[in-house]
mmCIF file of C-alpha atoms in Angstrom:
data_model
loop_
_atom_site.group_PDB
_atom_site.id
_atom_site.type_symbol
_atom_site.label_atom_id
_atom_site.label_comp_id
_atom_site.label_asym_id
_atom_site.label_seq_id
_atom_site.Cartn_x
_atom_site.Cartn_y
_atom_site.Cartn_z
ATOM 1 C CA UNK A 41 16.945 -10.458 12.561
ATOM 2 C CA UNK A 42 16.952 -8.987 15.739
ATOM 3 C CA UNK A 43 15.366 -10.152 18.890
ATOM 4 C CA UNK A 44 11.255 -8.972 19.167
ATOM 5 C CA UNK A 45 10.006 -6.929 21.942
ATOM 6 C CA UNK A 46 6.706 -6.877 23.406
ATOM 7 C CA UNK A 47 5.420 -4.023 25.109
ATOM 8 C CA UNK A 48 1.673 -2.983 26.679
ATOM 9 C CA UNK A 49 0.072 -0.626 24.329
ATOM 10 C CA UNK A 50 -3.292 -0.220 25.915
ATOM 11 C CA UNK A 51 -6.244 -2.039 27.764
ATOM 12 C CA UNK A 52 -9.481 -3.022 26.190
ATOM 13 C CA UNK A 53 -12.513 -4.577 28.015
ATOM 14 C CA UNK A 54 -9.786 -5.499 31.006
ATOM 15 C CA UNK A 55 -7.337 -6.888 29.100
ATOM 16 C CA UNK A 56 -4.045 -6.085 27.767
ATOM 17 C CA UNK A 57 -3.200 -4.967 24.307
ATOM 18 C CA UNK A 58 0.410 -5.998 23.561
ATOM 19 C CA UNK A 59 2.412 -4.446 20.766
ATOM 20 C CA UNK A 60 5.016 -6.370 19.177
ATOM 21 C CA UNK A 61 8.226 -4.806 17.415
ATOM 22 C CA UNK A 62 10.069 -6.673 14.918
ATOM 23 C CA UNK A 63 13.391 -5.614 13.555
ATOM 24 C CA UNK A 64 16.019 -6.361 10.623
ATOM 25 C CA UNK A 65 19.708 -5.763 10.507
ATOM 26 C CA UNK A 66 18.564 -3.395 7.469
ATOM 27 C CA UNK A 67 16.848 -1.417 10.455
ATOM 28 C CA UNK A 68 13.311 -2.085 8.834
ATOM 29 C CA UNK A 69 11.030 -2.501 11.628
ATOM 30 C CA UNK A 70 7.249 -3.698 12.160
ATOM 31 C CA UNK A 71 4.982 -3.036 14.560
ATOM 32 C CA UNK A 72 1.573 -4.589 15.185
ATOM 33 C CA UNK A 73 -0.548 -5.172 17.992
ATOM 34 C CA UNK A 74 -3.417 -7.730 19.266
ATOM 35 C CA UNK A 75 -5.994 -5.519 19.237
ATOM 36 C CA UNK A 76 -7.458 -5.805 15.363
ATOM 37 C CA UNK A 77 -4.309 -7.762 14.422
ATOM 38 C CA UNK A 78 -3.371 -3.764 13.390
ATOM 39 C CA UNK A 79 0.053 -2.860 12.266
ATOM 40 C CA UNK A 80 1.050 0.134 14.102
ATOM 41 C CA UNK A 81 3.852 0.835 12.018
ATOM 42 C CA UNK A 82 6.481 -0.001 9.245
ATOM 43 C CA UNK A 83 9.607 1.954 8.886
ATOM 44 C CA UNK A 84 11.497 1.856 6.545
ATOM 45 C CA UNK A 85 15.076 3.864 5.189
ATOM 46 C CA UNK A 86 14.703 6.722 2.776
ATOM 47 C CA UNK A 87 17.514 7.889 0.214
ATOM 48 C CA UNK A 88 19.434 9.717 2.964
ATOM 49 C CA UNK A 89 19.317 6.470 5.145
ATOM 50 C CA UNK A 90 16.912 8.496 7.484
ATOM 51 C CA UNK A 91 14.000 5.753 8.813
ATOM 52 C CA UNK A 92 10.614 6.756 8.965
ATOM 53 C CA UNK A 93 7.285 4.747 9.512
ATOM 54 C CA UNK A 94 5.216 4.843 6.343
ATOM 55 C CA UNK A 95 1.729 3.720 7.444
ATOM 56 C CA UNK A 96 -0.805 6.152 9.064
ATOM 57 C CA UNK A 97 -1.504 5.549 12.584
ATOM 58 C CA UNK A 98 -1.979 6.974 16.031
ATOM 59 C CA UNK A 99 0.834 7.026 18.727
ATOM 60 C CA UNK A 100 -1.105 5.991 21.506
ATOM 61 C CA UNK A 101 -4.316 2.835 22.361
ATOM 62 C CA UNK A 102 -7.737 4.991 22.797
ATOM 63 C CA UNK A 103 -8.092 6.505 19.408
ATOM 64 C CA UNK A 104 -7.801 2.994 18.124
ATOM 65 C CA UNK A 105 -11.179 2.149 19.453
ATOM 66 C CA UNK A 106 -13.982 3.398 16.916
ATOM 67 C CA UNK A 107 -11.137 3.624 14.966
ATOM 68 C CA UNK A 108 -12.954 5.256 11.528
ATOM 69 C CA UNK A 109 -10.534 5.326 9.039
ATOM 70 C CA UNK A 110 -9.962 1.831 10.530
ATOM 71 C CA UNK A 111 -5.842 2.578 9.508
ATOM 72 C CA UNK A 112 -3.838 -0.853 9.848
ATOM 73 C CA UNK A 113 -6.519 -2.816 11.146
ATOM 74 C CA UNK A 114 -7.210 -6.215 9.847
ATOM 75 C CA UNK A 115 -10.551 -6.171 8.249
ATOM 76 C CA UNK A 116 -12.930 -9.332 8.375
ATOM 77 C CA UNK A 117 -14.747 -12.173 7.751
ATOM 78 C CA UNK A 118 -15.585 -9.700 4.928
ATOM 79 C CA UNK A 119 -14.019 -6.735 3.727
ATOM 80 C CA UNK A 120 -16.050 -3.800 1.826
ATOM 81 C CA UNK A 121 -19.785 -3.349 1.228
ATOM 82 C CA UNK A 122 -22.352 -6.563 0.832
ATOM 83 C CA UNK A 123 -25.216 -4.872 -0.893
ATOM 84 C CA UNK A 124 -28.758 -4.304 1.071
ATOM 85 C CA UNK A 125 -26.706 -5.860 3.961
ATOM 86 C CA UNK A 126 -27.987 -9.391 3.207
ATOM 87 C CA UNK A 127 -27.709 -12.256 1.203
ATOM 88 C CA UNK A 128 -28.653 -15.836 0.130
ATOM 89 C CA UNK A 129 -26.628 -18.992 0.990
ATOM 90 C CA UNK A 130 -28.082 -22.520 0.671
ATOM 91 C CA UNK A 131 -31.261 -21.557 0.349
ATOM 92 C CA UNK A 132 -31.636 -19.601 3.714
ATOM 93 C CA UNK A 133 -31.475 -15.241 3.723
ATOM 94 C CA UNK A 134 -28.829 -13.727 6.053
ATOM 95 C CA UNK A 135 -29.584 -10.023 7.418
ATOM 96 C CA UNK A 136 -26.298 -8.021 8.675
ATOM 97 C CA UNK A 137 -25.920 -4.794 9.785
ATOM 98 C CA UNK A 138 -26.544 -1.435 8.238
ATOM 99 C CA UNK A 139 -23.618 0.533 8.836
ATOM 100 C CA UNK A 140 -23.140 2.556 5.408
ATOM 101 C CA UNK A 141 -26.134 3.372 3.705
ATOM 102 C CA UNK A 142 -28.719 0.909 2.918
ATOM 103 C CA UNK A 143 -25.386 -1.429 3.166
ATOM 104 C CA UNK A 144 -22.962 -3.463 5.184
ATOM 105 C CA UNK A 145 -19.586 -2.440 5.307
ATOM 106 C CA UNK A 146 -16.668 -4.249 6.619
ATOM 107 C CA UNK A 147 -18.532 -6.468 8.203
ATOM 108 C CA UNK A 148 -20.140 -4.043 10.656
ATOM 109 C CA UNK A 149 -19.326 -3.245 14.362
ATOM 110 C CA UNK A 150 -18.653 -6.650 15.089
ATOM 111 C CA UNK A 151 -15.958 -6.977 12.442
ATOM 112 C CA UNK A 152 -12.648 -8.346 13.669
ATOM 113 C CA UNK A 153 -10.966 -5.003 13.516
ATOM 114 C CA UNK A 154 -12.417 -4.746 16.981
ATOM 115 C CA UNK A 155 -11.532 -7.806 18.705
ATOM 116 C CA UNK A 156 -8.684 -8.651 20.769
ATOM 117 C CA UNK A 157 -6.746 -11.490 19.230
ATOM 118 C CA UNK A 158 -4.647 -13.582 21.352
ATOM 119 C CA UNK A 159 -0.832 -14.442 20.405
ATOM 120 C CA UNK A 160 -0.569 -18.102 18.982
ATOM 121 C CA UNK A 161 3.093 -18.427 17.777
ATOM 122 C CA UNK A 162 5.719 -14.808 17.993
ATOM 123 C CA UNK A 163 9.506 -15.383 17.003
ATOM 124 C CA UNK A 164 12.353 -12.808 15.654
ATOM 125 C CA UNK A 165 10.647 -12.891 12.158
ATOM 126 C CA UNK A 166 7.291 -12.790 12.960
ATOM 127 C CA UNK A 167 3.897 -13.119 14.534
ATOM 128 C CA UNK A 168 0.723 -15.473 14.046
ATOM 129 C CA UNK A 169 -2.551 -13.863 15.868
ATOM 130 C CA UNK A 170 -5.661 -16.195 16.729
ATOM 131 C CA UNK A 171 -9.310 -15.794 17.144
ATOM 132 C CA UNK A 172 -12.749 -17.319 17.075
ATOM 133 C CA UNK A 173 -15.900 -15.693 15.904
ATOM 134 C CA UNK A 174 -19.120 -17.532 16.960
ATOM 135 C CA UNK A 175 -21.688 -18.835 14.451
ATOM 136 C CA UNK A 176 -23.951 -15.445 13.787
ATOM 137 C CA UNK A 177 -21.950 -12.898 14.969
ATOM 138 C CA UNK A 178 -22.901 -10.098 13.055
ATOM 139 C CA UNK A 179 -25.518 -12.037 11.617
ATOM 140 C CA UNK A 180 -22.442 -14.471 9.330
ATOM 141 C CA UNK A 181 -23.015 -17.972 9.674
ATOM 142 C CA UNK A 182 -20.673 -20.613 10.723
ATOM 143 C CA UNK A 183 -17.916 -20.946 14.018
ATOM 144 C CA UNK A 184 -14.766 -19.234 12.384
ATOM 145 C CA UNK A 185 -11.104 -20.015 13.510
ATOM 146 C CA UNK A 186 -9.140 -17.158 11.985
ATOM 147 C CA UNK A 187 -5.345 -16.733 12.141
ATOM 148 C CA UNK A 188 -3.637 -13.525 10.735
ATOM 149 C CA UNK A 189 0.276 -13.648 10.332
ATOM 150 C CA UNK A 190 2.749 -10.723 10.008
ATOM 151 C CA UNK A 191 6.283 -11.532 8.930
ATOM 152 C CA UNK A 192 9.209 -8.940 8.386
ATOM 153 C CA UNK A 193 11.730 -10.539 6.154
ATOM 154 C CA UNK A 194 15.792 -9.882 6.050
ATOM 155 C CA UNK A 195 15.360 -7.656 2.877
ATOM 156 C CA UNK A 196 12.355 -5.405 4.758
ATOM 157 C CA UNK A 197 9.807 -7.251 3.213
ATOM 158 C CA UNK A 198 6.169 -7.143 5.384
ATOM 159 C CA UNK A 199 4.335 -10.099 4.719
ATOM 160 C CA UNK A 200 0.729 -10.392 5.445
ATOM 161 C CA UNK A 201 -1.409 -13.948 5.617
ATOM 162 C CA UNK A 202 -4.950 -15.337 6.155
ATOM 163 C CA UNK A 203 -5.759 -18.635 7.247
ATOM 164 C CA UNK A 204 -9.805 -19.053 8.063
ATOM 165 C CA UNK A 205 -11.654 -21.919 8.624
ATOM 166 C CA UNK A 206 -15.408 -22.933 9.441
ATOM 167 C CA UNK A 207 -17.792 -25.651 10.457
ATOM 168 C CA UNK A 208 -20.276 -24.062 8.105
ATOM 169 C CA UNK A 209 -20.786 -22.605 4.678
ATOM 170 C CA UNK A 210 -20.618 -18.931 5.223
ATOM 171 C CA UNK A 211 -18.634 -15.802 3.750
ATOM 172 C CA UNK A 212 -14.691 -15.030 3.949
ATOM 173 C CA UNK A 213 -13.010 -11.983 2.282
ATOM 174 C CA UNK A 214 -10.620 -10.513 4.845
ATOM 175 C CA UNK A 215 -7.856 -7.574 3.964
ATOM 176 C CA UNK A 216 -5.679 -5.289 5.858
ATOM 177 C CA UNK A 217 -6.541 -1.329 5.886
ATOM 178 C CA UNK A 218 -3.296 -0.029 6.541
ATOM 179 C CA UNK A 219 -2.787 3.421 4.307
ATOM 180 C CA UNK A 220 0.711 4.070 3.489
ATOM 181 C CA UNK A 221 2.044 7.699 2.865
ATOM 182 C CA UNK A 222 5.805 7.075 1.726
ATOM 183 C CA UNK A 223 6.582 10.742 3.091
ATOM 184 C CA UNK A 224 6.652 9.324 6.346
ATOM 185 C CA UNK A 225 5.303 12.672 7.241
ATOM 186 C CA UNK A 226 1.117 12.356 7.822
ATOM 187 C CA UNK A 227 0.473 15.832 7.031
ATOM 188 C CA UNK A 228 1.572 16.068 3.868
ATOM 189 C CA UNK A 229 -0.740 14.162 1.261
ATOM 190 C CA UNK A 230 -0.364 11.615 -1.800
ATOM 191 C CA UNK A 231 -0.660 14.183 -3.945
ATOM 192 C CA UNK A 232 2.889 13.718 -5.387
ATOM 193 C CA UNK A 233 3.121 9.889 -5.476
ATOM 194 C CA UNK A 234 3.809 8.131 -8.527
ATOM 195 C CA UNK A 235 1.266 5.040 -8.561
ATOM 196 C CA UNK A 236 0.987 2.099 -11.033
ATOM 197 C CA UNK A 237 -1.161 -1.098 -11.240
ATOM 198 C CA UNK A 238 -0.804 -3.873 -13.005
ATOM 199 C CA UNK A 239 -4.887 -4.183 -13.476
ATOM 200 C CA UNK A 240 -7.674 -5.447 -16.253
ATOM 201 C CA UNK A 241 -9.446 -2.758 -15.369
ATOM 202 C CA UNK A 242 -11.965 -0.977 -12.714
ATOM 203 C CA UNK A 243 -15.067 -2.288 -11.351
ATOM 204 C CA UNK A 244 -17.198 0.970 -11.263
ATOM 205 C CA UNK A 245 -18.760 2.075 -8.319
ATOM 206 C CA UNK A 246 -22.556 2.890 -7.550
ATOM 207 C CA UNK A 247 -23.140 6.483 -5.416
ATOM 208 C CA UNK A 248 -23.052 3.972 -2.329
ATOM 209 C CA UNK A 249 -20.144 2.829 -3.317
ATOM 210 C CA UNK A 250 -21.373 -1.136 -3.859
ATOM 211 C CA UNK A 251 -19.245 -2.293 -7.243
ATOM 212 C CA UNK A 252 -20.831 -2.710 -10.572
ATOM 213 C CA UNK A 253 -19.837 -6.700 -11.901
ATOM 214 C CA UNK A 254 -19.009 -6.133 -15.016
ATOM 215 C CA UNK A 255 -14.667 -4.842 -15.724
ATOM 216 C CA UNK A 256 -14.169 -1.390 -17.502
ATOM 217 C CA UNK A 257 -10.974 -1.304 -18.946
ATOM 218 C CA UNK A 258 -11.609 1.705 -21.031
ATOM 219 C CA UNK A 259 -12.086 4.406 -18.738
ATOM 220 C CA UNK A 260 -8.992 7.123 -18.764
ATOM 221 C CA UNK A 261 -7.782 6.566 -15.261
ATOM 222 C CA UNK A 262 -7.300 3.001 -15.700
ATOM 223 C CA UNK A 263 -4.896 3.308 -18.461
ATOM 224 C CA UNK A 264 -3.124 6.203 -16.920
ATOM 225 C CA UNK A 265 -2.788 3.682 -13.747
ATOM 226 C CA UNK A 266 -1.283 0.676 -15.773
ATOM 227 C CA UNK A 267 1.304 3.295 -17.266
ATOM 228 C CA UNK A 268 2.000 4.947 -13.662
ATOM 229 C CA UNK A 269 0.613 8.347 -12.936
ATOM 230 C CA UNK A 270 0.890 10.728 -10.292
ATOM 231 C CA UNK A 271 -2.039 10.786 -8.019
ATOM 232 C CA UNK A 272 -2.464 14.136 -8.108
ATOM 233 C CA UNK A 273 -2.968 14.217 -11.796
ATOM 234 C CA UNK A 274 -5.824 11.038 -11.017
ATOM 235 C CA UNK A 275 -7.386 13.344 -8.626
ATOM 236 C CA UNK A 276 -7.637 16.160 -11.287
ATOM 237 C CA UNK A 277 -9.749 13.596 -13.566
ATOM 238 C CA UNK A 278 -12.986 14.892 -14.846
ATOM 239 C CA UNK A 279 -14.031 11.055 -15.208
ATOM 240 C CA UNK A 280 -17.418 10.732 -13.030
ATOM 241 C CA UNK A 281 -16.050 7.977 -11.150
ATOM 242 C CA UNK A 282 -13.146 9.884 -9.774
ATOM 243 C CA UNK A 283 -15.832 13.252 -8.857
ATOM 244 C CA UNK A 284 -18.046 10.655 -7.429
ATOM 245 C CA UNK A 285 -15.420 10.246 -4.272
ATOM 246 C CA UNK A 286 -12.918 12.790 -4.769
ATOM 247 C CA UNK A 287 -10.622 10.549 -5.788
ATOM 248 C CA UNK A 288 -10.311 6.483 -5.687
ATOM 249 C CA UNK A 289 -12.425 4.315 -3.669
ATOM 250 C CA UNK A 290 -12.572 1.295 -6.519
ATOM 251 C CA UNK A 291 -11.856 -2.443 -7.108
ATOM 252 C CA UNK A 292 -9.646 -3.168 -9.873
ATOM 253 C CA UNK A 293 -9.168 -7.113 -11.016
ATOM 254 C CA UNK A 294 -5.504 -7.709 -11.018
ATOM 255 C CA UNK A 295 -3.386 -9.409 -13.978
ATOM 256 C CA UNK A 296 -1.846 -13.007 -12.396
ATOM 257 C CA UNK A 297 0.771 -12.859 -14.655
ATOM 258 C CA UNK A 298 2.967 -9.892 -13.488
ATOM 259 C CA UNK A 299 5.356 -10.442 -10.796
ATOM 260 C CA UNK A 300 4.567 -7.241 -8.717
ATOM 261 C CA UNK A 301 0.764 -6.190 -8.412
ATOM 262 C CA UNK A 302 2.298 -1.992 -8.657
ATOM 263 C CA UNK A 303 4.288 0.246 -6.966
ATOM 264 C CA UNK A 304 3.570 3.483 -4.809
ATOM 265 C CA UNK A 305 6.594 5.384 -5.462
ATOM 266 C CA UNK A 306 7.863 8.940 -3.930
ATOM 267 C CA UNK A 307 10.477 10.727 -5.382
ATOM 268 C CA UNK A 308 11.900 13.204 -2.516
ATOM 269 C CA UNK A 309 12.252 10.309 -0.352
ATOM 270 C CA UNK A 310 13.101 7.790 -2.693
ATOM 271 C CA UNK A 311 11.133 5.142 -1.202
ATOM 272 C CA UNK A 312 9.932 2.917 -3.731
ATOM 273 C CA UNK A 313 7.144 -0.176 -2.639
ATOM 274 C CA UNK A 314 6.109 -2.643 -4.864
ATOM 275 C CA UNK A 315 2.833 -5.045 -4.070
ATOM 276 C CA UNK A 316 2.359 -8.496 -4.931
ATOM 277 C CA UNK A 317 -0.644 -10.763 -3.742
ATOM 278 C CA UNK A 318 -2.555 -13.699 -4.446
ATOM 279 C CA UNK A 319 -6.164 -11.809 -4.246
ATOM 280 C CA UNK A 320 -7.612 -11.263 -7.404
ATOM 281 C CA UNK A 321 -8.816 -7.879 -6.643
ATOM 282 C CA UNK A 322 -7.285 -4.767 -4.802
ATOM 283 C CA UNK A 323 -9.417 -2.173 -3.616
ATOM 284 C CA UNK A 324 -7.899 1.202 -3.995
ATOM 285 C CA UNK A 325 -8.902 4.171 -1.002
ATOM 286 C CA UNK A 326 -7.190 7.580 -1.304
ATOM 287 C CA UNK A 327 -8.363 8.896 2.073
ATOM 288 C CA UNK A 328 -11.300 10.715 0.265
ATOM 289 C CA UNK A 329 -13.345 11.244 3.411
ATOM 290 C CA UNK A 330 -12.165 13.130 6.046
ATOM 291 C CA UNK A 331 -13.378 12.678 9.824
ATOM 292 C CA UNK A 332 -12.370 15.851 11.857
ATOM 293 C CA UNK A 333 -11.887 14.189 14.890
ATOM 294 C CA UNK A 334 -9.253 11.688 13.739
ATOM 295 C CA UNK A 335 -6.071 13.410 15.295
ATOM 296 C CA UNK A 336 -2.574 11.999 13.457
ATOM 297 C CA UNK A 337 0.246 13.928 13.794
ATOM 298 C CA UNK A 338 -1.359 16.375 16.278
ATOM 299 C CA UNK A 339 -3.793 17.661 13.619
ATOM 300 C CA UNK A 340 -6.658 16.397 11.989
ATOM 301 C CA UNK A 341 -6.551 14.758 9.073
ATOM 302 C CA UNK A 342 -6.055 15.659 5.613
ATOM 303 C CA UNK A 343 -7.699 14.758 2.485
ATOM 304 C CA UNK A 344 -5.525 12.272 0.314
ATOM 305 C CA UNK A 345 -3.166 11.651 3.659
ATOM 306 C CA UNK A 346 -2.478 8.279 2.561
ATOM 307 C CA UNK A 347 -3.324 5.166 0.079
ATOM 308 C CA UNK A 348 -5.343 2.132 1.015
ATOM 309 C CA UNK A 349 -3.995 -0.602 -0.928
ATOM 310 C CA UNK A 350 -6.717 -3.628 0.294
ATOM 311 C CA UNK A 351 -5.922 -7.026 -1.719
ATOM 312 C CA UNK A 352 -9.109 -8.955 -1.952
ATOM 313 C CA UNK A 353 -11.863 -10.670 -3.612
ATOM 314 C CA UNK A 354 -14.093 -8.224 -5.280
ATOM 315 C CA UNK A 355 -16.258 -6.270 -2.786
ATOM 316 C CA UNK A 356 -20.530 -7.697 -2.952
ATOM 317 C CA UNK A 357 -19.118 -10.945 -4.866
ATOM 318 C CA UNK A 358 -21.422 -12.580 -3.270
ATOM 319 C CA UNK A 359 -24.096 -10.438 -5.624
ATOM 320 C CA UNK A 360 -22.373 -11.359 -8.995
ATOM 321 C CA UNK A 361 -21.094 -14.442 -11.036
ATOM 322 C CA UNK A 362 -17.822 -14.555 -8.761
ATOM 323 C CA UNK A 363 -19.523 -15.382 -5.495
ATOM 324 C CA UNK A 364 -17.994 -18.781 -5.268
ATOM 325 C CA UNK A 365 -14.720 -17.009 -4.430
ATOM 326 C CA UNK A 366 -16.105 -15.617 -1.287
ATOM 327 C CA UNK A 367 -17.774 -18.940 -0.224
ATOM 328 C CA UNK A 368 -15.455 -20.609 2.115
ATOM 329 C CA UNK A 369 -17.210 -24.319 2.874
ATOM 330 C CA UNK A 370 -17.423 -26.033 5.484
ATOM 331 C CA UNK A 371 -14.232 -27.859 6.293
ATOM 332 C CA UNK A 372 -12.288 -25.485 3.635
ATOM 333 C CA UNK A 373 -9.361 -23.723 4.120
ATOM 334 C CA UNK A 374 -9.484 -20.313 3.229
ATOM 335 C CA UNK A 375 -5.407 -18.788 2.615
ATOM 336 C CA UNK A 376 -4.446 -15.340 1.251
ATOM 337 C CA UNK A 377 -1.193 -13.871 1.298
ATOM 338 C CA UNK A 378 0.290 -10.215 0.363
ATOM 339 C CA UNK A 379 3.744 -8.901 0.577
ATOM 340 C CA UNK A 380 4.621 -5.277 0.239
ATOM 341 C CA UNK A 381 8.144 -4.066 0.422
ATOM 342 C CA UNK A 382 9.548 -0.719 0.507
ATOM 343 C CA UNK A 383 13.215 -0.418 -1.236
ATOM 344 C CA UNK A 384 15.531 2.821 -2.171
ATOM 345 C CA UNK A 385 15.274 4.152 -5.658
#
C-alpha cells in the first residue's frame, strides 16, 4: 500500500472536514471523508488499464450538505423507512420524525449522514471514524458509540464495517448509500449493466415505499435477477412493483450460502464488482427519483445514474416478526461488515 494523504475538503459548523485518500500498488484508490463517514470516491482500472472513480459524488464540500440523494454517505442508527415514524420498545412508544410521507426515513435530519465524525485510528490500509449520538436524538433512545471503518485491501477490495454500541435498548440498522455507476462516467445511466443477486426473493413495497413482511419469490424480476439481467430490460418490466418507482427501490433477503451476494457488471469497461456481506437484506435503489438541483458532472442528474446497493436488515423490521434483528441491547455489540470489489473481466 501506499502512504495515505489527508487533505481539507470543506468546513462545517467551524470545523474542518478532512478527506482521506488511500491507495494500492494496483492503483485502486479510496476516498472518504469525516463528514457522514462518506466515501468520496473509489477508482478503480477498466479493461484498457484507464482508472476511473465508480461511485457518484460531487467534486467539491457544499453540495454535500442537504445532500438528497445522500450518495456515499453512511446512513444511521437506522437505515430506510420505520413506518408511521414510531414504534414500541419495552413497553414505552417512540415518535421520530416525519420526513417521507406519513414516515421516517433514514433516520431523519438528525441521521449520522450529517454529522462530523472525528478520526479514531487512520493507517496506509485504512480508516476507523468515531461518534456519539445522545440518548433521544431524533427521538432514538439510548447514548450510541458508533465507529464506521473503511479499508482498501492489496487486491482493490473496499471494505466497509459497523461497530455500535448503547447503554440502552434502542434501534440499530446502519448502511452505506454510495451508488456505483461502473462507467465511471455520471451522465451516462445503468441502463446497460448486467446485474445479478443471489436473493430468496423481494419484499414488496407499499406506494410509500414501507416493505410488506412477507418474501415473494415468484414475481418475474426476481428470477430474472438471480439469473443476471440487464437493468434496462428490469426497467422495461410491466410488473407493478417496478411501475410503482420506475425501477427498483426494494429489499431482497439474501441467500447465506453463496460466496458473493451479486455482481454489477459493465461490459464496455469491463469492470466487473462482486458484493458480499453479512446483512441479511440488501436494499436495491436505481436512482428512480431525480432532484434537479443535484449538479454531478456539471449537469443535473439523470434518471437510473447509478445503483444503490445498501446491505442491511430489512427496512420497518421493527414492524414485523424480524424486529429482534434491529434491537441492539443494552451492553450489545452491534457488527456488520460488507466488501465490494471491482476486478477486470
Amino acid at each position: 500500500m501506499k502512504a495515505y494523504q489527508e487533505r481539507i475538503f470543506g468546513r462545517f459548523e467551524g470545523q474542518s472536514v478532512w478527506a482521506y485518500t488511500f491507495e494500492n500498488e494496483l492503483g485502486y484508490q479510496l476516498t472518504v471523508m469525516t463528514y457522514g463517514a462518506t466515501i468520496l470516491r473509489y477508482v478503480t482500472p477498466d479493461k484498457y488499464g484507464q482508472r476511473a472513480n465508480v461511485v457518484l459524488g460531487f467534486d467539491e464540500f457544499p453540495p454535500y450538505v442537504g445532500n438528497s440523494p445522500k450518495y456515499g454517505a453512511s446512513i444511521g442508527p437506522v437505515a430506510g423507512r420505520i413506518a408511521n415514524a414510531s414504534f414500541d420498545l419495552k413497553g414505552s412508544t417512540y415518535h421520530l420524525e416525519v420526513n417521507n410521507a406519513t414516515n421516517c426515513n433514514h433516520s431523519g435530519s438528525t441521521g449520522w449522514d450529517s454529522v462530523l465524525f472525528q478520526v479514531e485510528e487512520v493507517d496506509d490500509e485504512g480508516i476507523t471514524l468515531y461518534t456519539e449520538r445522545p440518548h433521544g436524538t431524533g427521538g432514538f433512545p439510548g447514548n450510541l458509540k458508533v465507529w464506521v471503518s473503511y479499508s482498501l485491501t492489496e487486491k482493490g477490495e473496499l471494505e466497509v464495517s459497523y461497530q455500535i454500541q448503547t447503554d440502552q435498548d434502542t434501534l440499530v440498522n446502519p448502511t452505506n448509500h454510495s451508488y456505483f455507476n461502473l462507467s465511471g462516467d455520471f451522465k451516462q445511466t445503468i441502463d446497460d449493466h448486467v446485474f445479478q443477486l443471489n436473493s430468496q426473493g423481494v419484499y414488496p413495497i407499499a406506494p410509500d415505499g414501507v416493505p410488506e413482511k412477507i418474501l415473494d419469490n415468484d414475481r418475474s424480476f426476481v428470477k430474472h435477477l438471480y439469473q443476471g439481467v440487464l437493468l434496462k430490460d428490469i426497467f422495461a418490466e410491466q410488473d407493478p412493483q417496478i411501475q410503482l418507482v420506475s425501477g427498483l427501490d426494494h429489499p431482497f433477503a439474501l441467500v447465506q450460502e453463496h460466496d458473493n451476494a451479486g455482481f454489477l457488471y459493465h461490459q464496455a469497461s469491463g469492470r466487473f464488482m462482486t458484493f458480499k456481506t453479512d446483512a441479511p437484506c440488501l436494499v436495491v435503489y436505481t436512482a428512480n427519483f431525480v432532484d434537479d438541483s443535484v449538479i454531478i458532472a456539471g449537469e443535473s442528474m439523470h434518471q437510473h445514474n447509478g445503483v444503490a446497493l445498501e446491505t442491511q436488515i430489512l427496512p420497518d423490521a421493527i414492524h414485523s416478526d424480524l424486529q429482534n434483528q434491529v434491537i441492539l441491547k443494552a451492553g450489545q455489540i452491534f457488527t456488520n461488515t460488507t466488501v465490494y470489489h471491482v476486478i477486470v473481466k
